[in-house]
PDB file of C-alpha atoms in Angstrom:
ATOM      1  CA  MET A1090       0.063  -0.051  -0.236  1.00 84.00           C
ATOM      2  CA  GLU A1091       1.341   3.348  -0.979  1.00 93.00           C
ATOM      3  CA  LYS A1092       1.531   6.334   1.603  1.00 97.00           C
ATOM      4  CA  ILE A1093      -2.083   8.262   1.452  1.00 98.00           C
ATOM      5  CA  GLN A1094      -2.869  11.419   3.029  1.00 98.00           C
ATOM      6  CA  LEU A1095      -6.558  12.383   4.264  1.00 98.00           C
ATOM      7  CA  VAL A1096      -8.180  16.213   3.327  1.00 98.00           C
ATOM      8  CA  ARG A1097     -11.755  17.691   2.715  1.00 97.00           C
ATOM      9  CA  PRO A1098     -13.232  17.280  -0.560  1.00 97.00           C
ATOM     10  CA  ALA A1099     -12.472  20.923  -2.866  1.00 96.00           C
ATOM     11  CA  ALA A1100     -13.328  21.950  -6.195  1.00 96.00           C
ATOM     12  CA  GLU A1101     -10.000  20.476  -7.983  1.00 96.00           C
ATOM     13  CA  HIS A1102     -11.439  16.626  -6.645  1.00 97.00           C
ATOM     14  CA  VAL A1103     -14.633  17.230  -8.109  1.00 97.00           C
ATOM     15  CA  GLY A1104     -13.633  14.948 -11.652  1.00 96.00           C
ATOM     16  CA  GLN A1105     -12.442  11.995  -9.485  1.00 97.00           C
ATOM     17  CA  LEU A1106     -15.388  12.481  -7.426  1.00 97.00           C
ATOM     18  CA  ARG A1107     -17.853  11.991  -9.601  1.00 96.00           C
ATOM     19  CA  GLU A1108     -15.501   8.813 -11.483  1.00 96.00           C
ATOM     20  CA  LEU A1109     -15.317   7.336  -7.264  1.00 95.00           C
ATOM     21  CA  GLN A1110     -19.335   7.846  -7.387  1.00 95.00           C
ATOM     22  CA  ARG A1111     -19.870   6.326 -10.929  1.00 94.00           C
ATOM     23  CA  GLU A1112     -17.608   3.406  -9.694  1.00 94.00           C
ATOM     24  CA  LEU A1113     -19.234   2.825  -6.113  1.00 92.00           C
ATOM     25  CA  ARG A1114     -22.779   2.464  -8.876  1.00 92.00           C
ATOM     26  CA  GLU A1115     -21.991  -0.324 -10.372  1.00 91.00           C
ATOM     27  CA  ALA A1116     -20.127  -1.622  -6.891  1.00 87.00           C
ATOM     28  CA  GLY A1117     -23.950  -2.324  -6.370  1.00 79.00           C
ATOM     29  CA  ASP A1118     -22.758  -3.508  -2.716  1.00 76.00           C
ATOM     30  CA  ALA A1119     -24.945  -2.132  -0.261  1.00 72.00           C
ATOM     31  CA  ASP A1120     -22.629  -0.515   1.724  1.00 78.00           C
ATOM     32  CA  ALA A1121     -20.662   1.346  -1.095  1.00 85.00           C
ATOM     33  CA  PHE A1122     -21.607   4.036  -0.355  1.00 89.00           C
ATOM     34  CA  ALA A1123     -20.710   3.889   4.001  1.00 88.00           C
ATOM     35  CA  GLY A1124     -19.419   7.050   5.134  1.00 88.00           C
ATOM     36  CA  CYS A1125     -19.674   9.223   2.093  1.00 91.00           C
ATOM     37  CA  SER A1126     -22.325  11.564   3.395  1.00 92.00           C
ATOM     38  CA  ARG A1127     -25.005  11.011   1.533  1.00 91.00           C
ATOM     39  CA  LEU A1128     -22.475  10.954  -1.937  1.00 94.00           C
ATOM     40  CA  GLU A1129     -24.521   9.113  -4.205  1.00 93.00           C
ATOM     41  CA  TYR A1130     -28.120  11.321  -3.358  1.00 93.00           C
ATOM     42  CA  TYR A1131     -25.944  14.273  -6.298  1.00 95.00           C
ATOM     43  CA  GLU A1132     -25.630  14.575  -9.411  1.00 94.00           C
ATOM     44  CA  ASP A1133     -23.695  18.137  -8.665  1.00 96.00           C
ATOM     45  CA  ILE A1134     -20.420  17.382  -6.998  1.00 97.00           C
ATOM     46  CA  ALA A1135     -19.384  21.069  -6.299  1.00 96.00           C
ATOM     47  CA  GLU A1136     -23.629  21.003  -4.425  1.00 97.00           C
ATOM     48  CA  TRP A1137     -21.914  18.107  -2.590  1.00 96.00           C
ATOM     49  CA  ILE A1138     -18.667  19.538  -1.409  1.00 97.00           C
ATOM     50  CA  GLN A1139     -20.549  23.079  -0.466  1.00 95.00           C
ATOM     51  CA  PHE A1140     -23.188  20.124   1.420  1.00 95.00           C
ATOM     52  CA  VAL A1141     -19.937  18.774   3.776  1.00 95.00           C
ATOM     53  CA  CYS A1142     -18.862  21.758   3.902  1.00 94.00           C
ATOM     54  CA  ARG A1143     -22.082  23.185   5.729  1.00 93.00           C
ATOM     55  CA  GLN A1144     -21.751  19.707   7.647  1.00 92.00           C
ATOM     56  CA  GLU A1145     -18.898  20.377   9.587  1.00 90.00           C
ATOM     57  CA  LYS A1146     -20.664  23.163  11.563  1.00 85.00           C
ATOM     58  CA  GLU A1147     -23.891  23.065  11.698  1.00 81.00           C
ATOM     59  CA  ALA A1148     -25.703  19.903  10.880  1.00 81.00           C
ATOM     60  CA  GLU A1149     -29.428  19.515   9.059  1.00 81.00           C
ATOM     61  CA  PRO A1150     -31.949  18.837  10.807  1.00 83.00           C
ATOM     62  CA  GLY A1151     -32.526  15.392  12.311  1.00 83.00           C
ATOM     63  CA  LYS A1152     -28.284  14.666  11.754  1.00 88.00           C
ATOM     64  CA  VAL A1153     -25.226  15.573  13.878  1.00 93.00           C
ATOM     65  CA  PRO A1154     -22.120  18.199  12.372  1.00 95.00           C
ATOM     66  CA  SER A1155     -19.495  15.623  10.618  1.00 96.00           C
ATOM     67  CA  ASP A1156     -16.634  15.985   8.776  1.00 96.00           C
ATOM     68  CA  VAL A1157     -15.618  14.223   5.671  1.00 97.00           C
ATOM     69  CA  TYR A1158     -12.098  13.417   4.523  1.00 98.00           C
ATOM     70  CA  LEU A1159     -11.267  11.752   0.789  1.00 98.00           C
ATOM     71  CA  ALA A1160      -8.517   9.925   1.180  1.00 98.00           C
ATOM     72  CA  ILE A1161      -5.633  10.880  -1.078  1.00 98.00           C
ATOM     73  CA  ARG A1162      -2.697   8.857  -2.465  1.00 98.00           C
ATOM     74  CA  GLN A1163       0.223  11.033  -2.499  1.00 97.00           C
ATOM     75  CA  GLY A1164       2.504   9.142  -4.922  1.00 95.00           C
ATOM     76  CA  ASP A1165       0.342   9.409  -8.012  1.00 97.00           C
ATOM     77  CA  GLY A1166      -2.862  11.805  -6.119  1.00 97.00           C
ATOM     78  CA  ARG A1167      -5.237   9.183  -6.661  1.00 97.00           C
ATOM     79  CA  LEU A1168      -8.658   8.989  -4.848  1.00 98.00           C
ATOM     80  CA  VAL A1169      -8.751   6.255  -2.625  1.00 98.00           C
ATOM     81  CA  GLY A1170     -11.806   6.354  -1.019  1.00 97.00           C
ATOM     82  CA  ILE A1171     -13.996   8.541   1.347  1.00 97.00           C
ATOM     83  CA  ILE A1172     -14.170   8.037   4.927  1.00 97.00           C
ATOM     84  CA  ASP A1173     -16.286  10.450   7.357  1.00 96.00           C
ATOM     85  CA  LEU A1174     -16.171  11.493  11.939  1.00 97.00           C
ATOM     86  CA  ARG A1175     -19.245  12.636  12.507  1.00 96.00           C
ATOM     87  CA  HIS A1176     -18.393  14.565  16.232  1.00 96.00           C
ATOM     88  CA  HIS A1177     -21.065  13.140  18.891  1.00 94.00           C
ATOM     89  CA  ILE A1178     -23.408   9.557  18.654  1.00 95.00           C
ATOM     90  CA  ASP A1179     -26.389  11.762  20.632  1.00 93.00           C
ATOM     91  CA  HIS A1180     -28.886  10.288  18.483  1.00 91.00           C
ATOM     92  CA  PRO A1181     -30.881   7.306  17.672  1.00 91.00           C
ATOM     93  CA  ILE A1182     -29.493   5.888  15.255  1.00 91.00           C
ATOM     94  CA  LEU A1183     -25.492   6.673  15.233  1.00 93.00           C
ATOM     95  CA  GLY A1184     -25.551   5.937  19.022  1.00 93.00           C
ATOM     96  CA  LEU A1185     -27.083   2.321  18.081  1.00 93.00           C
ATOM     97  CA  TRP A1186     -25.807   1.566  15.175  1.00 94.00           C
ATOM     98  CA  GLY A1187     -24.366   4.700  12.919  1.00 94.00           C
ATOM     99  CA  GLY A1188     -21.307   5.499  14.904  1.00 96.00           C
ATOM    100  CA  HIS A1189     -18.779   7.834  14.292  1.00 97.00           C
ATOM    101  CA  MET A1190     -17.080   7.244  11.094  1.00 96.00           C
ATOM    102  CA  GLY A1191     -17.524   5.138   8.440  1.00 94.00           C
ATOM    103  CA  TYR A1192     -15.808   5.247   5.287  1.00 96.00           C
ATOM    104  CA  SER A1193     -16.131   3.573   1.203  1.00 94.00           C
ATOM    105  CA  VAL A1194     -12.335   2.250  -0.249  1.00 95.00           C
ATOM    106  CA  ARG A1195     -12.939   3.027  -4.163  1.00 95.00           C
ATOM    107  CA  PRO A1196     -13.363  -0.881  -5.823  1.00 94.00           C
ATOM    108  CA  ASP A1197      -9.622  -1.740  -7.370  1.00 95.00           C
ATOM    109  CA  GLU A1198      -8.425  -0.538  -3.992  1.00 96.00           C
ATOM    110  CA  ARG A1199      -9.974  -2.696  -2.254  1.00 94.00           C
ATOM    111  CA  GLY A1200      -7.808  -5.127  -0.222  1.00 94.00           C
ATOM    112  CA  LYS A1201      -4.839  -2.963   0.163  1.00 96.00           C
ATOM    113  CA  GLY A1202      -4.769  -2.003   3.469  1.00 96.00           C
ATOM    114  CA  TYR A1203      -6.688   1.361   2.871  1.00 97.00           C
ATOM    115  CA  ALA A1204      -9.690   0.707   4.701  1.00 97.00           C
ATOM    116  CA  ARG A1205      -7.172  -0.277   7.810  1.00 97.00           C
ATOM    117  CA  GLU A1206      -4.760   3.454   7.337  1.00 98.00           C
ATOM    118  CA  MET A1207      -8.007   5.989   6.213  1.00 98.00           C
ATOM    119  CA  LEU A1208      -9.542   4.758   9.603  1.00 98.00           C
ATOM    120  CA  ARG A1209      -6.311   4.899  11.662  1.00 98.00           C
ATOM    121  CA  LEU A1210      -6.068   7.710  10.132  1.00 98.00           C
ATOM    122  CA  ASN A1211      -9.599   9.392  10.818  1.00 98.00           C
ATOM    123  CA  LEU A1212      -8.383   8.192  14.461  1.00 98.00           C
ATOM    124  CA  GLU A1213      -5.912  11.173  15.132  1.00 97.00           C
ATOM    125  CA  ASN A1214      -8.957  13.212  13.727  1.00 97.00           C
ATOM    126  CA  CYS A1215     -10.786  12.391  16.152  1.00 97.00           C
ATOM    127  CA  ARG A1216      -8.549  12.337  19.309  1.00 97.00           C
ATOM    128  CA  ARG A1217      -8.061  16.406  17.703  1.00 95.00           C
ATOM    129  CA  LEU A1218     -11.444  16.540  18.523  1.00 95.00           C
ATOM    130  CA  GLY A1219     -11.581  15.488  21.875  1.00 96.00           C
ATOM    131  CA  LEU A1220     -12.737  12.025  21.114  1.00 97.00           C
ATOM    132  CA  GLU A1221     -12.168   9.768  24.093  1.00 97.00           C
ATOM    133  CA  LYS A1222     -13.431   6.750  22.571  1.00 97.00           C
ATOM    134  CA  VAL A1223     -15.826   6.078  19.282  1.00 98.00           C
ATOM    135  CA  MET A1224     -17.200   3.355  17.984  1.00 98.00           C
ATOM    136  CA  VAL A1225     -17.237   2.197  14.193  1.00 97.00           C
ATOM    137  CA  THR A1226     -19.719  -0.680  12.945  1.00 96.00           C
ATOM    138  CA  CYS A1227     -19.872  -2.979  10.068  1.00 95.00           C
ATOM    139  CA  SER A1228     -21.958  -5.550   9.163  1.00 94.00           C
ATOM    140  CA  ARG A1229     -21.832  -9.282  10.610  1.00 94.00           C
ATOM    141  CA  ASP A1230     -21.827 -10.290   6.726  1.00 92.00           C
ATOM    142  CA  ASN A1231     -18.231  -7.730   6.259  1.00 92.00           C
ATOM    143  CA  PRO A1232     -15.863  -9.656   7.157  1.00 94.00           C
ATOM    144  CA  ALA A1233     -12.972  -7.643   5.635  1.00 93.00           C
ATOM    145  CA  SER A1234     -14.496  -3.881   7.440  1.00 94.00           C
ATOM    146  CA  GLU A1235     -13.885  -6.290  10.595  1.00 96.00           C
ATOM    147  CA  ARG A1236     -10.447  -6.479  10.277  1.00 96.00           C
ATOM    148  CA  THR A1237     -10.021  -3.225   9.669  1.00 96.00           C
ATOM    149  CA  ILE A1238     -11.918  -2.030  13.043  1.00 98.00           C
ATOM    150  CA  LEU A1239     -10.176  -5.284  14.791  1.00 98.00           C
ATOM    151  CA  GLY A1240      -6.848  -3.973  13.018  1.00 97.00           C
ATOM    152  CA  CYS A1241      -7.073  -0.860  14.153  1.00 97.00           C
ATOM    153  CA  GLY A1242      -8.059  -1.628  18.154  1.00 98.00           C
ATOM    154  CA  GLY A1243     -11.396  -2.139  17.770  1.00 98.00           C
ATOM    155  CA  VAL A1244     -13.252  -4.075  20.499  1.00 98.00           C
ATOM    156  CA  PHE A1245     -16.091  -6.073  19.835  1.00 98.00           C
ATOM    157  CA  GLU A1246     -18.992  -5.082  21.998  1.00 98.00           C
ATOM    158  CA  LYS A1247     -22.270  -6.447  19.974  1.00 97.00           C
ATOM    159  CA  GLU A1248     -24.908  -7.485  17.744  1.00 97.00           C
ATOM    160  CA  VAL A1249     -27.653  -5.253  16.595  1.00 97.00           C
ATOM    161  CA  PRO A1250     -30.807  -5.924  14.055  1.00 96.00           C
ATOM    162  CA  VAL A1251     -31.117  -3.950  12.168  1.00 94.00           C
ATOM    163  CA  ASP A1252     -33.433  -3.944   8.457  1.00 91.00           C
ATOM    164  CA  GLY A1253     -33.200  -7.826   8.860  1.00 91.00           C
ATOM    165  CA  GLU A1254     -29.536  -8.052   9.333  1.00 93.00           C
ATOM    166  CA  TYR A1255     -26.863  -7.819  12.037  1.00 96.00           C
ATOM    167  CA  ILE A1256     -24.587  -4.324  12.606  1.00 96.00           C
ATOM    168  CA  ARG A1257     -21.771  -5.473  15.110  1.00 97.00           C
ATOM    169  CA  ARG A1258     -20.504  -2.620  17.184  1.00 98.00           C
ATOM    170  CA  TYR A1259     -17.076  -1.923  17.976  1.00 98.00           C
ATOM    171  CA  TRP A1260     -15.157   0.699  20.199  1.00 98.00           C
ATOM    172  CA  ILE A1261     -12.094   1.702  20.273  1.00 98.00           C
ATOM    173  CA  THR A1262     -10.248   3.974  22.587  1.00 98.00           C
ATOM    174  CA  LEU A1263      -7.792   6.642  21.238  1.00 96.00           C
TER     175      LEU A1263
END
């Protein structure tokens, strides 16, 4: 795995975000857009960037403030994934099964360790935000994400049923 950095979405990323959006749609798996802060619903990527910038300070009704980061490979500047960070989980869904963050890796970049590195780097963002413990979740049917969480210090708490499947809750102490 080549070195990555987490950066905030900006106008310079519009083209790569459009490509990522298309690839995630084509991948078609249930968790394809996890951590993408509703990217799947935006046709205008510039509008999406404005939306995520607003969410950093003041969340829309029923949501919590969050930061979205793009994982950019340093060697070639390629967008390899997206990860978000919810400032708190004092919310009925986030506190039960959504957790503090979600992440997605570009389909052709999966299995290379990028998700683990994205999560590790985002834990630094959690520390800067003052969080001491974070909940990260994954579907029971997503062993790759489970390995990512465990590899970053996740401790299994329990499973919760959600819409006919089971979500596994893990806690990472910072």
